[in-house]
XYZ file of C-alpha atoms in Angstrom:
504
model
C -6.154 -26.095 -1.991
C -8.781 -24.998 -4.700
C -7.975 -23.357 -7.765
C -9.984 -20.720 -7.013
C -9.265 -20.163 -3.139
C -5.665 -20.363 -4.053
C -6.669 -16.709 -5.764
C -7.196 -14.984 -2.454
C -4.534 -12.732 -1.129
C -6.106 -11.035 1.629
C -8.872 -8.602 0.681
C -7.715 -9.069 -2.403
C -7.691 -11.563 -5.578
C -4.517 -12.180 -7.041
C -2.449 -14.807 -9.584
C -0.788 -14.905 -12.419
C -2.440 -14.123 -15.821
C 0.161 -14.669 -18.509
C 1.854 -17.553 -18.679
C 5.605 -17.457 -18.673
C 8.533 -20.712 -18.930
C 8.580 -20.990 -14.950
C 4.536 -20.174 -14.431
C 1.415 -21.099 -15.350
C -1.556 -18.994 -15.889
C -4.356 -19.217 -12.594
C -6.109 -16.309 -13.326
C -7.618 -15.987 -16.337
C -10.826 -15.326 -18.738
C -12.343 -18.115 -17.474
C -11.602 -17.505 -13.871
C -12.446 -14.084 -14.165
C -16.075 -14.922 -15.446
C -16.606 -17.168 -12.354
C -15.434 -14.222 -10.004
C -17.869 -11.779 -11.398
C -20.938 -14.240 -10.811
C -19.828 -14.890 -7.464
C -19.644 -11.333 -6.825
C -23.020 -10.848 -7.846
C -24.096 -13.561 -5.815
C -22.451 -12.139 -2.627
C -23.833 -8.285 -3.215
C -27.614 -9.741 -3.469
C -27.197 -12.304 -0.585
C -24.448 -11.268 1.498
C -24.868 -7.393 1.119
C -28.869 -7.513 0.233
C -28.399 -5.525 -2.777
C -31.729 -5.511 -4.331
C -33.017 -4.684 -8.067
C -30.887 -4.066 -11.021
C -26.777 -3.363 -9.676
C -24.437 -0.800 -11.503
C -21.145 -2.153 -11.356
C -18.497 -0.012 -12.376
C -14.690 -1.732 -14.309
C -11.785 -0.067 -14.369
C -7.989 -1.144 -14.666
C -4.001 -0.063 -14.855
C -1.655 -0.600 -17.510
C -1.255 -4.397 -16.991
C -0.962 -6.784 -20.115
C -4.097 -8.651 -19.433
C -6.158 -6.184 -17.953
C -8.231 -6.662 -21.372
C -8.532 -10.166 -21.110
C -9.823 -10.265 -17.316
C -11.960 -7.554 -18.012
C -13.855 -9.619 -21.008
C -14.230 -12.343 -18.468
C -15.828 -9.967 -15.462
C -17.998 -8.434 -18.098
C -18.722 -11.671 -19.534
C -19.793 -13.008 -16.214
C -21.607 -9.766 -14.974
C -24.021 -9.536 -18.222
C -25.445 -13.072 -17.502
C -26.707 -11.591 -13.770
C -28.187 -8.609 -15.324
C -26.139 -6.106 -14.405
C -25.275 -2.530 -15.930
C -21.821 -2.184 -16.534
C -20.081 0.992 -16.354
C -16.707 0.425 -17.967
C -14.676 3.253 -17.653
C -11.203 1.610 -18.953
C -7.793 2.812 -17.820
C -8.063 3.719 -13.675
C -6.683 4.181 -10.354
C -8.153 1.823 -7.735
C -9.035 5.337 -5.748
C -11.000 6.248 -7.953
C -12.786 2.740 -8.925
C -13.769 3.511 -5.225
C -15.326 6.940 -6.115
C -17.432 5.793 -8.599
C -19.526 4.108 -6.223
C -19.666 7.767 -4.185
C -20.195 10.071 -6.890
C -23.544 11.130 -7.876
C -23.371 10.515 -11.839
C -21.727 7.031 -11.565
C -23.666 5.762 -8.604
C -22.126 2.541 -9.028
C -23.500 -0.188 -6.061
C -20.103 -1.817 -6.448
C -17.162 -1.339 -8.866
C -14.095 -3.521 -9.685
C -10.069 -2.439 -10.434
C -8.300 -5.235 -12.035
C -4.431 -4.558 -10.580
C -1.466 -6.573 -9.259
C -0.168 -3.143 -8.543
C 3.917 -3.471 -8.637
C 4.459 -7.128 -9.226
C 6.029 -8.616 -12.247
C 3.937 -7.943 -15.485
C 2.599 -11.303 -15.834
C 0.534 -10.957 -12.644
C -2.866 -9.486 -12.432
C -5.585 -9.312 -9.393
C -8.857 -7.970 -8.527
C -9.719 -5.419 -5.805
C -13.581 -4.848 -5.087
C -15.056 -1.951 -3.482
C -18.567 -1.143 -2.197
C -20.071 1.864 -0.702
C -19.263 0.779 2.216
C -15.304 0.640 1.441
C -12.928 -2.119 0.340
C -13.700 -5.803 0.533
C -12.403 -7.563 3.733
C -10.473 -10.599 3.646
C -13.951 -12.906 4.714
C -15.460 -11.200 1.916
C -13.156 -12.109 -0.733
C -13.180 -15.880 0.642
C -17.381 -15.560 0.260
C -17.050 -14.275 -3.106
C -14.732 -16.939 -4.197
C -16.621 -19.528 -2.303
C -19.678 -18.719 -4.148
C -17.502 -17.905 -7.485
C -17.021 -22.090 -7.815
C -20.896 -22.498 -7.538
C -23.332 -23.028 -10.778
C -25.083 -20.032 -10.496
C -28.374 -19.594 -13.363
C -28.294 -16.811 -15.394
C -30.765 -13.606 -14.760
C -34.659 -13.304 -16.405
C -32.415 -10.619 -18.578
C -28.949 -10.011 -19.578
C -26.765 -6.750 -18.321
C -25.674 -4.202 -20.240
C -22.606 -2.542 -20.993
C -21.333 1.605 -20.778
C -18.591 2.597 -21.972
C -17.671 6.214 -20.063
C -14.290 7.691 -18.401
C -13.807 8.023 -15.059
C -10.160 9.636 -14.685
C -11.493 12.993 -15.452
C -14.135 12.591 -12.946
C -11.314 12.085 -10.653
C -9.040 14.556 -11.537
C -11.527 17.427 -11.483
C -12.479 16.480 -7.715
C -9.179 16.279 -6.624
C -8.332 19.729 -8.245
C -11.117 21.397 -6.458
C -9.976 19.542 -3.186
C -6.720 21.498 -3.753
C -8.196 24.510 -4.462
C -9.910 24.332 -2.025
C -7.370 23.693 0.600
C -5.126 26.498 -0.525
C -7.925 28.750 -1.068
C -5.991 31.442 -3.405
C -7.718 31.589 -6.904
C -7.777 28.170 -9.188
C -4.126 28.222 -10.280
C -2.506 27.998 -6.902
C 0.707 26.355 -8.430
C 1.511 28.701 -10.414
C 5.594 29.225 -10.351
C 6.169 25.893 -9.451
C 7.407 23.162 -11.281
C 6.807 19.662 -10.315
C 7.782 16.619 -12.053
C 6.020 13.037 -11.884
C 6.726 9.759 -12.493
C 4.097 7.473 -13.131
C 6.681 4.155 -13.592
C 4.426 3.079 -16.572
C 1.471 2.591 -14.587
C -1.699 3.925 -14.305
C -0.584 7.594 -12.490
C 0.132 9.466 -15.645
C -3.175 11.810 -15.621
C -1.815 13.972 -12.609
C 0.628 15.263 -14.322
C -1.379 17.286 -16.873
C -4.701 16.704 -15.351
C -4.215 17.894 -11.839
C -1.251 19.814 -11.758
C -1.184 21.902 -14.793
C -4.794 22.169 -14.282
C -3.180 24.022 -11.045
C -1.195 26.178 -12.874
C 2.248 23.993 -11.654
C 5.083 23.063 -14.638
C 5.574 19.810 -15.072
C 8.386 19.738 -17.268
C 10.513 16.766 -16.974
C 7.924 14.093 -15.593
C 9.030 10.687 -16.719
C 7.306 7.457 -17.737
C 3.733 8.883 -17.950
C 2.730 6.589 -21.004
C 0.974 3.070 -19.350
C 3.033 0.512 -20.330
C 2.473 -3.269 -18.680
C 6.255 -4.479 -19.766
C 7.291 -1.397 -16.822
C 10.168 -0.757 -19.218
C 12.131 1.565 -16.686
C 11.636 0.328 -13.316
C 9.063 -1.073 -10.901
C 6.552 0.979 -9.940
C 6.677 1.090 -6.508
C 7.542 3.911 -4.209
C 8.828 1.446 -1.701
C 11.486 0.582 -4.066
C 15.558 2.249 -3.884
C 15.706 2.113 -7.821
C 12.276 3.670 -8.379
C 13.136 6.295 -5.558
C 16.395 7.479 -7.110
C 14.609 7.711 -10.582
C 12.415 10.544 -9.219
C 14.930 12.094 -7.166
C 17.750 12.212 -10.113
C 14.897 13.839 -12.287
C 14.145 16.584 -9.462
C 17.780 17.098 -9.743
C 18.435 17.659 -13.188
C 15.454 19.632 -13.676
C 15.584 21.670 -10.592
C 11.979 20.855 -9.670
C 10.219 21.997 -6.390
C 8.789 18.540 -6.056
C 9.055 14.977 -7.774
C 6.079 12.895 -7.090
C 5.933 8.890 -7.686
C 3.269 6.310 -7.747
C 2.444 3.099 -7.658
C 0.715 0.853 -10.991
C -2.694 1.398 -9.331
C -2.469 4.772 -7.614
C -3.036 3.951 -4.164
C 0.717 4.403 -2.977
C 2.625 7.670 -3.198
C 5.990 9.076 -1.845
C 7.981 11.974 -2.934
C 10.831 13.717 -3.451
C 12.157 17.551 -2.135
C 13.664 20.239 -4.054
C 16.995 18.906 -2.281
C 16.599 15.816 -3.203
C 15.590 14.199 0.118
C 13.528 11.196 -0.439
C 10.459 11.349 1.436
C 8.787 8.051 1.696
C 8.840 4.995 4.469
C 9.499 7.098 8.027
C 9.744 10.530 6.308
C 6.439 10.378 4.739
C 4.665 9.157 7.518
C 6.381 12.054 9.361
C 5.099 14.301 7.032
C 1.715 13.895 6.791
C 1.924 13.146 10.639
C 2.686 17.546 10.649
C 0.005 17.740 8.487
C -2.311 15.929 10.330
C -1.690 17.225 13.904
C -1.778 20.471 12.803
C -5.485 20.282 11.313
C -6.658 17.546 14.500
C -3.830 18.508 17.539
C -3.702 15.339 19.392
C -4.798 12.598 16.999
C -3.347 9.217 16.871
C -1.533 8.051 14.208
C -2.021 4.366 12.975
C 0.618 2.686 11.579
C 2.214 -0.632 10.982
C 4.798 -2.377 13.238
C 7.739 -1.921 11.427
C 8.366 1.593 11.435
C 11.261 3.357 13.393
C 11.384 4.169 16.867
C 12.775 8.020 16.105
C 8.873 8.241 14.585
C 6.953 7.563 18.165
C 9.262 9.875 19.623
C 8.770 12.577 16.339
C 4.615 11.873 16.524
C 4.609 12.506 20.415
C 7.114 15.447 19.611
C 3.929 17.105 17.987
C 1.222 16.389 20.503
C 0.211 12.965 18.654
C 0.090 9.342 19.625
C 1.094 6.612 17.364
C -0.229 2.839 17.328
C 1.897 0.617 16.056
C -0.378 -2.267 14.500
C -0.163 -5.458 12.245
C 0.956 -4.984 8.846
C -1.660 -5.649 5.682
C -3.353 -2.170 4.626
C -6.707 -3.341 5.386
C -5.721 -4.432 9.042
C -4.261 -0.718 9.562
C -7.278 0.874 7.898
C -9.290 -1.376 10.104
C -7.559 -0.390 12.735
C -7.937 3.606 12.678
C -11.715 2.854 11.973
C -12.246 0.730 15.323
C -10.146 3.510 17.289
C -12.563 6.283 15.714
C -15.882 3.788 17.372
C -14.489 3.759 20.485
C -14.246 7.300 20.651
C -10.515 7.916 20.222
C -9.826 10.375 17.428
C -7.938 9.114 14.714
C -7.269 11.229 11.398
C -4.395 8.999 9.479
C -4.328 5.222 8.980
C -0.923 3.998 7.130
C 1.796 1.927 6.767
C 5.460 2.078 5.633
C 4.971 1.394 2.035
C 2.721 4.309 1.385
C -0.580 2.788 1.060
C -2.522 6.196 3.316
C -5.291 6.607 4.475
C -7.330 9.770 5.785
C -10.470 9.751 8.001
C -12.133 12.904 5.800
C -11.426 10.476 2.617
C -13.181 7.270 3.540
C -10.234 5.828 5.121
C -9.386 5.122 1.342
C -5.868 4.001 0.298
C -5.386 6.850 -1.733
C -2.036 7.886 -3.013
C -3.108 10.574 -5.416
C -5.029 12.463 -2.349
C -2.002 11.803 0.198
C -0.095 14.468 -2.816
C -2.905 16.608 -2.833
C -2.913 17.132 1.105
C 1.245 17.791 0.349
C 0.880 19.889 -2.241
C -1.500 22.016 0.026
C 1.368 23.244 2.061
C 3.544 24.137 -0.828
C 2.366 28.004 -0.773
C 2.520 28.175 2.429
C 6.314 26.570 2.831
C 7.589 28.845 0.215
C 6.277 32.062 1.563
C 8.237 30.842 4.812
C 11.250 29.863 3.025
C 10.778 26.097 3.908
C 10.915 22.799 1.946
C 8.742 20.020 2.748
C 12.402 18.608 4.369
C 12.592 20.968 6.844
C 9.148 19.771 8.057
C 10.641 16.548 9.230
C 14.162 18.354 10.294
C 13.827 16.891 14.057
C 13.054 13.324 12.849
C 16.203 11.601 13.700
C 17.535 8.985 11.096
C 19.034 5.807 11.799
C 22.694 5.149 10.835
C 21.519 1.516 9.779
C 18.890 -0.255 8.867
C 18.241 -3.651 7.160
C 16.229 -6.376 6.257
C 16.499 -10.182 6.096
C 13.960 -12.364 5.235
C 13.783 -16.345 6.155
C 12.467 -18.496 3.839
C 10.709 -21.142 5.854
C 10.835 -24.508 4.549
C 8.144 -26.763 5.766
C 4.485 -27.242 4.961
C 2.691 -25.922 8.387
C 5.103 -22.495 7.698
C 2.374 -20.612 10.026
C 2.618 -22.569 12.532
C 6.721 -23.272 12.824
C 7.042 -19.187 12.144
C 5.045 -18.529 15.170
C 7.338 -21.160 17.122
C 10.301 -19.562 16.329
C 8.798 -15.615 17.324
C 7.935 -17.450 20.793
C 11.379 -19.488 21.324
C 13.053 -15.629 20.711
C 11.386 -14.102 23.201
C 13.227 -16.433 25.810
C 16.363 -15.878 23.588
C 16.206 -12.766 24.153
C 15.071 -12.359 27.749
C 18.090 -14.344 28.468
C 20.767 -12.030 26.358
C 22.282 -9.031 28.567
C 21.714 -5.364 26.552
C 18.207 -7.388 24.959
C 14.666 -5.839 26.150
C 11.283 -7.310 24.488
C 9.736 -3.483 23.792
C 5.350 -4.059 25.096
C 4.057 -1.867 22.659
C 3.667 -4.493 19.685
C 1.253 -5.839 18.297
C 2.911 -8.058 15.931
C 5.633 -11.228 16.247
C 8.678 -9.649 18.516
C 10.062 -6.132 18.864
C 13.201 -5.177 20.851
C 15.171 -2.495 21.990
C 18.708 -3.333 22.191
C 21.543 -1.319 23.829
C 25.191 -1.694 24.862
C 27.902 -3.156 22.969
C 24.661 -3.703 20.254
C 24.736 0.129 19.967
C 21.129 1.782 20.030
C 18.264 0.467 18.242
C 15.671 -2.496 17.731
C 14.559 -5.137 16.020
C 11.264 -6.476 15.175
C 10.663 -10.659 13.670
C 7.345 -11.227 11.839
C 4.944 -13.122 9.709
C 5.276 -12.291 6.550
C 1.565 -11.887 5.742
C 0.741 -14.047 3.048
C 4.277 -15.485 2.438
C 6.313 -18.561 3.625
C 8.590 -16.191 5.146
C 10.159 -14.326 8.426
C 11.157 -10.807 8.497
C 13.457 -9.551 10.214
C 14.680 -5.709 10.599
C 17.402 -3.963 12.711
C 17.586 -0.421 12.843
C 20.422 1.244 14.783
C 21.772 4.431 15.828
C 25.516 3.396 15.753
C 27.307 2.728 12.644
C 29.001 -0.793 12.309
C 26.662 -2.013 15.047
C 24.521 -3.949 13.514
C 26.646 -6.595 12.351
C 26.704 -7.530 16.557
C 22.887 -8.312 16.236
C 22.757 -9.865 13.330
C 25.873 -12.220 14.514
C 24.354 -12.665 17.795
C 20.661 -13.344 16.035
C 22.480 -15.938 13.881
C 23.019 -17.814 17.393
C 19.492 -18.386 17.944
C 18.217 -18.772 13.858
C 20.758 -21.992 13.171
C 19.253 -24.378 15.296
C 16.374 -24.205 13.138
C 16.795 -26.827 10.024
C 13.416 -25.582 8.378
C 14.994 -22.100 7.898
C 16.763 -20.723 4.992
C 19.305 -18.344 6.516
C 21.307 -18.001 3.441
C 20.049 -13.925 3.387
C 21.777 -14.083 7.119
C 24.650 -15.120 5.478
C 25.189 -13.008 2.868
C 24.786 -9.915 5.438
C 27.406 -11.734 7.947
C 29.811 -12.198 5.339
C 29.890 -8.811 3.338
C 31.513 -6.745 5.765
């Protein structure tokens, strides 16, 4: 594959920027440079962008954010375009500086790898229009390896802050929604962690700006070496960080982010973690109680207690592919056919709203939460007890397949269709219709209760699985029957399989 195509990762560019003993740098000055050309290229041909462009830069905490950034610059002054860079950034808000009226930006760039290992970096690109689709990114790239000629003049280059931009709209947002006087939060404390990344504004910028104490928030300073854990609210270490801090400092509310900002999850005064299922949950009340009978989009793996919770509240869900452009794309095509749909998101956080763009933002999914604080505590509720009737499994896991063979797409997609015949012939097995994505299916019986779903991994060599069951100690019965079906298969690693048949 080309160097440069090999930097695609969905809507997204992505590689690795530092060079470590096991990895060599893809994505570097030099690549960077070629990117921003192509960009240009693909706004005045692609998107008929015509005259001089604004283009706005921003970045998180990464270790070579500096060094890519040179190279984008580099690139963008020889097409003529006016630079806004507006250093440290969220990619929400790299979004919002092509919508606000003093930046104006045409486009605007966030250099991120958001929680991988520090010696990745990437590129997300947004227009007016939204984030850059997976056929975009492949143009862009395509164009990116291309001798382009320089502009009749060079760019130039701004140098102005955008986080307090940010900030200040998303404070009057809140204000806003609560509607009671511009410190709101005052008498509550709320603690964040930013994991080193690129979330440590809200803290002091947002909250205290709403009158909330944020004594106790942890890891606000951006640091690319993520010293203290991964920044990732998907992640059990990360999760437990926030919720030992609410703990010890007897907060009303610990709130974590992603590197980049466009992830959330949080954490109750009781410590109840309220990511994955729960969040979705959450914001689900919130939702269908500002636009009764919505749907819900989410991705495919997410329980079957949450269908049942969603319709529990007069809402439907789709269940759609995973990727957070497909599930953005998703609730956007529902909306043009005609079917209402407020909330686009999937289980790792990355959340969407209808009234904000459909925009991955995880600062604004908090600022919608925090919105019902007031309210909770004059009625003597936590944001737990919003979610109270969500059942929980007793077990859940995931094992992935590593799947060894060049035309991985291809054999994956085998193996989903040979399980549907597995299963069809397996008493207590039932293939569940509403998927959209490799195999879901609802299992009963000795089994216990529960399901399973087999997938893709999106841009990986790999197949998912994940069993979720109602009945402790059951799981152990799918996975040992599953193992059945995955050994005839010599191009799969099952050694995960393994490990979970053999540790009980």
């Amino acid at each position: 594959m080309n160097k440069m195509r090999a930097l695609q990762n969905g809507s997204d560019i992505r590689g690795i920027a530092i060079s470590t003993e096991n990895n060599q740098a893809n994505l570097t000055e030099n690549e960077a440079e070629k990117i921003a050309k192509g960009l240009v290229k693909w706004l005045q041909v692609d998107k008929q962008l015509q005259g001089p462009l604004t283009i706005g830069i921003g970045h998180d905490s990464r270790l070579s954010a500096d060094t890519l950034k040179q190279g984008l610059i580099k690139g963008l002054l020889t097409q003529g375009v006016h630079i806004i860079d507006v250093g440290l950034s969220t990619t929400p808000a790299m979004f919002m500086a092509t919508q606000f009226e003093d930046y104006q930006c045409d486009a605007s760039i966030m250099i991120t790898a958001s929680h991988l290992p520090y010696y990745y970096n990437g590129i997300k690109l947004f227009t007016k229009q939204g984030g850059a689709e997976h056929e975009d990114i492949e143009q862009i790239l395509t164009y990116s390896m291309e001798t382009i000629p320089s502009a009749s003049s060079e760019g130039s280059v701004e140098t102005r802050e955008l986080i307090p931009r940010y900030a200040q709209d998303l404070v009057e947002k809140i204000r806003q929604g609560i509607g009671s006087g511009d410190t709101p939060l005052t008498g509550f404390h709320i603690v964040v962690d930013a994991g080193n990344g690129a979330g440590g504004f809200f803290a002091k910028e947002v909250l205290e700006a709403l009158g909330a104490n944020t004594t106790g928030s942890q890891f606000l300073e951006p640091d690319g070496h993520f010293p203290n854990h991964i920044p990732n609210p998907d992640n059990k270490e990360a999760m437990a960080s926030i919720r030992q801090a609410v703990l010890d400092q007897q907060a009303d509310l610990g709130v974590i982010f992603d590197t980049d900002v466009d992830r959330a999850a949080v954490v109750d005064q009781t410590g109840q973690s309220i990511n994955r299922n729960n969040l979705i949950a959450v914001l689900a009340q919130i939702v269908l109680t500002e636009y009764p009978g919505s749907t819900i989009v989410t991705n495919s793996p997410t329980s079957s207690h949450l269908k049942t919770f969603i319709e529990s509240l007069g809402g439907k869900q789709v269940r759609y592919l995973c990727g957070y452009r497909n599930v953005i794309n998703k609730g956007i095509e529902l909306n043009q056919k005609g079917i209402p749909t407020e909330l686009s998101i999937e289980t790792s956080g990355h959340a969407a709203f209808k009234e904000n763009y459909f925009l991955d933002d995880g600062a604004y999914v908090i600022a919608k939460i925090l919105m019902l604080l007031p309210k909770l505590r004059e009625e003597g509720k936590t944001l737990g007890d919003l979610i109270a009737t969500l059942k929980q499994p007793a077990e859940a896991k995931e094992v992935r397949f590593n799947i060894v063979t060049d035309n991985y797409r291809e054999e994956g997609e085998k193996v989903i269709e040979e399980l549907a015949s597995f299963v069809n012939a397996t008493d207590d097995f039932v293939i569940d219709p509403e998927n959209e994505e490799g195999i879901r299916v609802n299992f009963t019986g000795d089994y216990g209760m529960g399901w399973f779903l087999l997938r893709m991994s999106l841009h990986e060599p790999l197949l998912v699985l994940q069993v979720e069951n109602d009945e402790a100690n059951k799981n152990q019965l799918v996975f040992q029957k599953l193992a059945t079906f995955f050994e005839s298969y010599d191009f799969l690693n099952t050694d995960k399989l393994t490990e979970v048949l053999t540790s009980i």
